[in-house]
mmCIF file of C-alpha atoms and ligand atoms in Angstrom:
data_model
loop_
_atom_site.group_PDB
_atom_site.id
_atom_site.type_symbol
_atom_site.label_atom_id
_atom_site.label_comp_id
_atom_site.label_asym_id
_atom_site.label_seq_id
_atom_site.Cartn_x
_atom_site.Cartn_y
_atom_site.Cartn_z
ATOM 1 C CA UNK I 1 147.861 49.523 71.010
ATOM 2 C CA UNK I 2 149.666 48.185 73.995
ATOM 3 C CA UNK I 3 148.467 45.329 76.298
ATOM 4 C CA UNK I 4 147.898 47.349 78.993
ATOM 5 C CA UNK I 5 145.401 49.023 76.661
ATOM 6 C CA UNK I 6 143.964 45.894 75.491
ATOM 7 C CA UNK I 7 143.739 44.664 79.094
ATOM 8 C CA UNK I 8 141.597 47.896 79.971
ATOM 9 C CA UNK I 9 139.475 47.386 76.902
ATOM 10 C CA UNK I 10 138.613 44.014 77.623
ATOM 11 C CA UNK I 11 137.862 44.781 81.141
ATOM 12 C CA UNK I 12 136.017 47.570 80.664
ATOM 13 C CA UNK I 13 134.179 44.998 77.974
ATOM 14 C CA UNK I 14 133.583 42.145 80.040
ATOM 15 C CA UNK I 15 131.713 45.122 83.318
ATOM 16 C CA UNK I 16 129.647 46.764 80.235
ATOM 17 C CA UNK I 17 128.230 42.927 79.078
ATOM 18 C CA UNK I 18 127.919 41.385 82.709
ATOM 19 C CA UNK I 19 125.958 44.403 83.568
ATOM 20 C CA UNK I 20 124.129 44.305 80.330
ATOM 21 C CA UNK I 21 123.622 40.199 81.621
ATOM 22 C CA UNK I 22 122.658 42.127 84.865
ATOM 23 C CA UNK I 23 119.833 44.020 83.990
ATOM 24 C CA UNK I 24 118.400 41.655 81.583
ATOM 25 C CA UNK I 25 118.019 39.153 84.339
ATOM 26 C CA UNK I 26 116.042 41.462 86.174
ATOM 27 C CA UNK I 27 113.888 42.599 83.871
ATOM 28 C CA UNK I 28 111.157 40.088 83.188
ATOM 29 C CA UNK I 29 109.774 40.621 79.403
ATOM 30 C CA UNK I 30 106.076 41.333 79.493
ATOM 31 C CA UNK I 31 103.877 38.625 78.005
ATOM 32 C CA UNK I 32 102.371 40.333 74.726
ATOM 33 C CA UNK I 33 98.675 40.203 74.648
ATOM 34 C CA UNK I 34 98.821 37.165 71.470
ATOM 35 C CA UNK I 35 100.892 35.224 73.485
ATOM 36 C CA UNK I 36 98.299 35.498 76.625
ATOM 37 C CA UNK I 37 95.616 35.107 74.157
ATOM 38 C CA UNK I 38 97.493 31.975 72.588
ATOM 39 C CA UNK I 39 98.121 30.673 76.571
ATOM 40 C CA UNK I 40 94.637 30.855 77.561
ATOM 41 C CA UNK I 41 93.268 28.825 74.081
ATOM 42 C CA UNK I 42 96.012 26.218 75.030
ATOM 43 C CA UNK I 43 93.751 25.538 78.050
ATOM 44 C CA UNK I 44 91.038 23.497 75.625
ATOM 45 C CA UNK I 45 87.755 23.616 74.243
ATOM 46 C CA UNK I 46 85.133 22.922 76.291
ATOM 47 C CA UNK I 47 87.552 24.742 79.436
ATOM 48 C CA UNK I 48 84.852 26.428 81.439
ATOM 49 C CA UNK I 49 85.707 30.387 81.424
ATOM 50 C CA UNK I 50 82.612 31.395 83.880
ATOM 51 C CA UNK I 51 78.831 31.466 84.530
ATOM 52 C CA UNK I 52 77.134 33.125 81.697
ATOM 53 C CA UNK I 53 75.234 34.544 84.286
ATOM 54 C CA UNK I 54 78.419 36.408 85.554
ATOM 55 C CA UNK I 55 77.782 38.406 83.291
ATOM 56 C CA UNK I 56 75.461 40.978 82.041
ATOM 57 C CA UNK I 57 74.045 42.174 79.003
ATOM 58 C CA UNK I 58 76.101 44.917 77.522
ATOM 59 C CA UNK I 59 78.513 44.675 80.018
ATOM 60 C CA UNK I 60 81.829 43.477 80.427
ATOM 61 C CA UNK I 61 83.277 41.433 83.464
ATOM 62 C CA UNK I 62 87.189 41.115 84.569
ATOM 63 C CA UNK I 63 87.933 36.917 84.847
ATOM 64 C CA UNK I 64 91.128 34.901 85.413
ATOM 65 C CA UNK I 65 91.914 32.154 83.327
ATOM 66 C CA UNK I 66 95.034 29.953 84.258
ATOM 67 C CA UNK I 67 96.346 33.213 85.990
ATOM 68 C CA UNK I 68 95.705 35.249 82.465
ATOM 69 C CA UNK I 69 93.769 38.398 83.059
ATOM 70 C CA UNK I 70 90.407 38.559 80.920
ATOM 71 C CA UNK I 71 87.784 40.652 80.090
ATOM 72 C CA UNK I 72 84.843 38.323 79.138
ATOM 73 C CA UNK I 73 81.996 40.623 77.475
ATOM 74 C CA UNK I 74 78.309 39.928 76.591
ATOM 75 C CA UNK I 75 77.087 42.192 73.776
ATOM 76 C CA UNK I 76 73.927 40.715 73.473
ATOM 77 C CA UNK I 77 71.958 38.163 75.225
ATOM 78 C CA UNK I 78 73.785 35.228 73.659
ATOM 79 C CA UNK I 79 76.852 36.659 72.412
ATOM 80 C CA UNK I 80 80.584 36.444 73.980
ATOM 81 C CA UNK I 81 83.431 37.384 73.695
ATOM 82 C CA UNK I 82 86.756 36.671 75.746
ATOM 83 C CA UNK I 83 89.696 39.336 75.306
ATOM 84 C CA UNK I 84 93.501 39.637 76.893
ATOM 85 C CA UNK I 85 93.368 42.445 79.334
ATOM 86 C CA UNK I 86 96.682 43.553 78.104
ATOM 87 C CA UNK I 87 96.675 47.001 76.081
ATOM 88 C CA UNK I 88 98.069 46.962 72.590
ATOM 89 C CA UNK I 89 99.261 49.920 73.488
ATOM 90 C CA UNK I 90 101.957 49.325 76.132
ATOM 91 C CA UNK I 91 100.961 46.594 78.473
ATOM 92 C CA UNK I 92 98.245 48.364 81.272
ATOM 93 C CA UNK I 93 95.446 46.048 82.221
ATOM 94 C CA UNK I 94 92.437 47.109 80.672
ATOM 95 C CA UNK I 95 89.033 47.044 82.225
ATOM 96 C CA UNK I 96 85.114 47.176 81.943
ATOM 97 C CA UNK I 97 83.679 50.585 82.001
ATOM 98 C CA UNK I 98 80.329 51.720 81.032
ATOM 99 C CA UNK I 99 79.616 49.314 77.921
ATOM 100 C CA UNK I 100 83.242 49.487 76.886
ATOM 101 C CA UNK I 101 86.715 48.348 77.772
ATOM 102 C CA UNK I 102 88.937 51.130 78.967
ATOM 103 C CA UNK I 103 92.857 51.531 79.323
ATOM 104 C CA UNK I 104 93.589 53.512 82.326
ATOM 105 C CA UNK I 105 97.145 54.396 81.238
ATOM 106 C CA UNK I 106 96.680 56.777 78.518
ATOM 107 C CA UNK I 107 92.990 56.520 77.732
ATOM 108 C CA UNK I 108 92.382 53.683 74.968
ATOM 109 C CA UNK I 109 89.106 52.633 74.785
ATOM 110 C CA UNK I 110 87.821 49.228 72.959
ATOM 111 C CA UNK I 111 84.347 47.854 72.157
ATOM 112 C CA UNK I 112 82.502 45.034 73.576
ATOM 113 C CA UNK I 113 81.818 43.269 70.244
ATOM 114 C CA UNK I 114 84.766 43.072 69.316
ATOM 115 C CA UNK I 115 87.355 44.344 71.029
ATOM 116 C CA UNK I 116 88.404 46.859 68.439
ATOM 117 C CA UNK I 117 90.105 50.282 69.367
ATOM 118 C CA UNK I 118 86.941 53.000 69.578
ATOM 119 C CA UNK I 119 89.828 55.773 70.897
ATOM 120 C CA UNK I 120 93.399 55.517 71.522
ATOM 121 C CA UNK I 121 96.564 55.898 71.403
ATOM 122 C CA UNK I 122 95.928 51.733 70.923
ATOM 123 C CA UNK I 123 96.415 51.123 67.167
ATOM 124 C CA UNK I 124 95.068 47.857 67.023
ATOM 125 C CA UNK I 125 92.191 45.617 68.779
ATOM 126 C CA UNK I 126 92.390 43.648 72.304
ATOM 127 C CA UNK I 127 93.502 39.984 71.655
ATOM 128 C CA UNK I 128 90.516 37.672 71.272
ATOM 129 C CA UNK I 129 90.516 33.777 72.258
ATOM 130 C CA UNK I 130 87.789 32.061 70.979
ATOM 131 C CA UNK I 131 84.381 30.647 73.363
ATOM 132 C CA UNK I 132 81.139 29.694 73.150
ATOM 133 C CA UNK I 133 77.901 29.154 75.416
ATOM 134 C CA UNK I 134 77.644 25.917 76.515
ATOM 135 C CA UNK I 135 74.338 25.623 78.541
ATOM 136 C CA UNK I 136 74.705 28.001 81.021
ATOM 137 C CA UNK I 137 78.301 28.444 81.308
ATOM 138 C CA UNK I 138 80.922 30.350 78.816
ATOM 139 C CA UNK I 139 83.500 28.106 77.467
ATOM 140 C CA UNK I 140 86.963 28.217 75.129
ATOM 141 C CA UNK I 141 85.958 26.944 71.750
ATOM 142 C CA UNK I 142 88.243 24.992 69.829
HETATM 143 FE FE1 LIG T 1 96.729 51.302 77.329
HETATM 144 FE FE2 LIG T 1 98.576 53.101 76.784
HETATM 145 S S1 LIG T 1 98.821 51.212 77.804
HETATM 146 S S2 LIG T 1 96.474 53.200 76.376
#
């Protein structure tokens, strides 16, 4: 191999990893739905999440939580549950519809109770942070 050679191989190198560099600075990794999950719980117990009232039976509502997108659902009169909107599946925000949670990407669907996949392609349940009722508000439990 001459230097010449070598020169062109290292230059041709160093373009291929600075663009590499390039694009990975301008792609922004998507949060997974654990690590929103784990964000929102790092807010505290007691944190209020909404009115239970917001609510209503069998029904789910869309809240934000330190800029995290939710889906707070109510099951039964005084049952929660607070989920990550993010799909399992590849990162859509999911959303109430009719008693469920539904991806609008490629047609997931979840349950209320607890968040598990009723249809997918999802393979595995909505992330789940922990809360309570607390009076007559819906909190983070510890
Ligand atoms: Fe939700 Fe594909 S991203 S079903």
């Amino acid at each position: 191999m001459t230097d010449l050679t070598r020169r062109q191989l290292l230059g041709v190198a160093g373009t291929t990893v600075a663009g590499v560099c390039l694009l990975s600075a301008c792609v922004t990794p998507a949060e997974t739905p654990d690590e929103a999950a784990s964000a929102v719980a790092a807010q505290g117990k007691g944190t209020k999440v909404a009115a239970l009232a917001d609510v209503q039976v069998g029904a789910a509502k869309a809240v934000t939580l330190d800029g995290k997108a939710l889906l707070l659902t109510r099951p039964a009169e005084r049952e929660v549950h607070l989920f990550s909107s993010i799909c399992p599946h590849a990162g859509c925000q999911v959303a109430p519809a009719n008693g469920e949670l539904d991806c609008p990407c490629h047609g997931s669907r979840f349950a209320l109770k607890d968040g598990s996949v009723i249809s997918g392609p999802a393979q595995s349940p909505l992330a789940e942070i922990p809360v309570q009722i607390q009076g007559n508000d819906v909190v983070l439990a510890g």
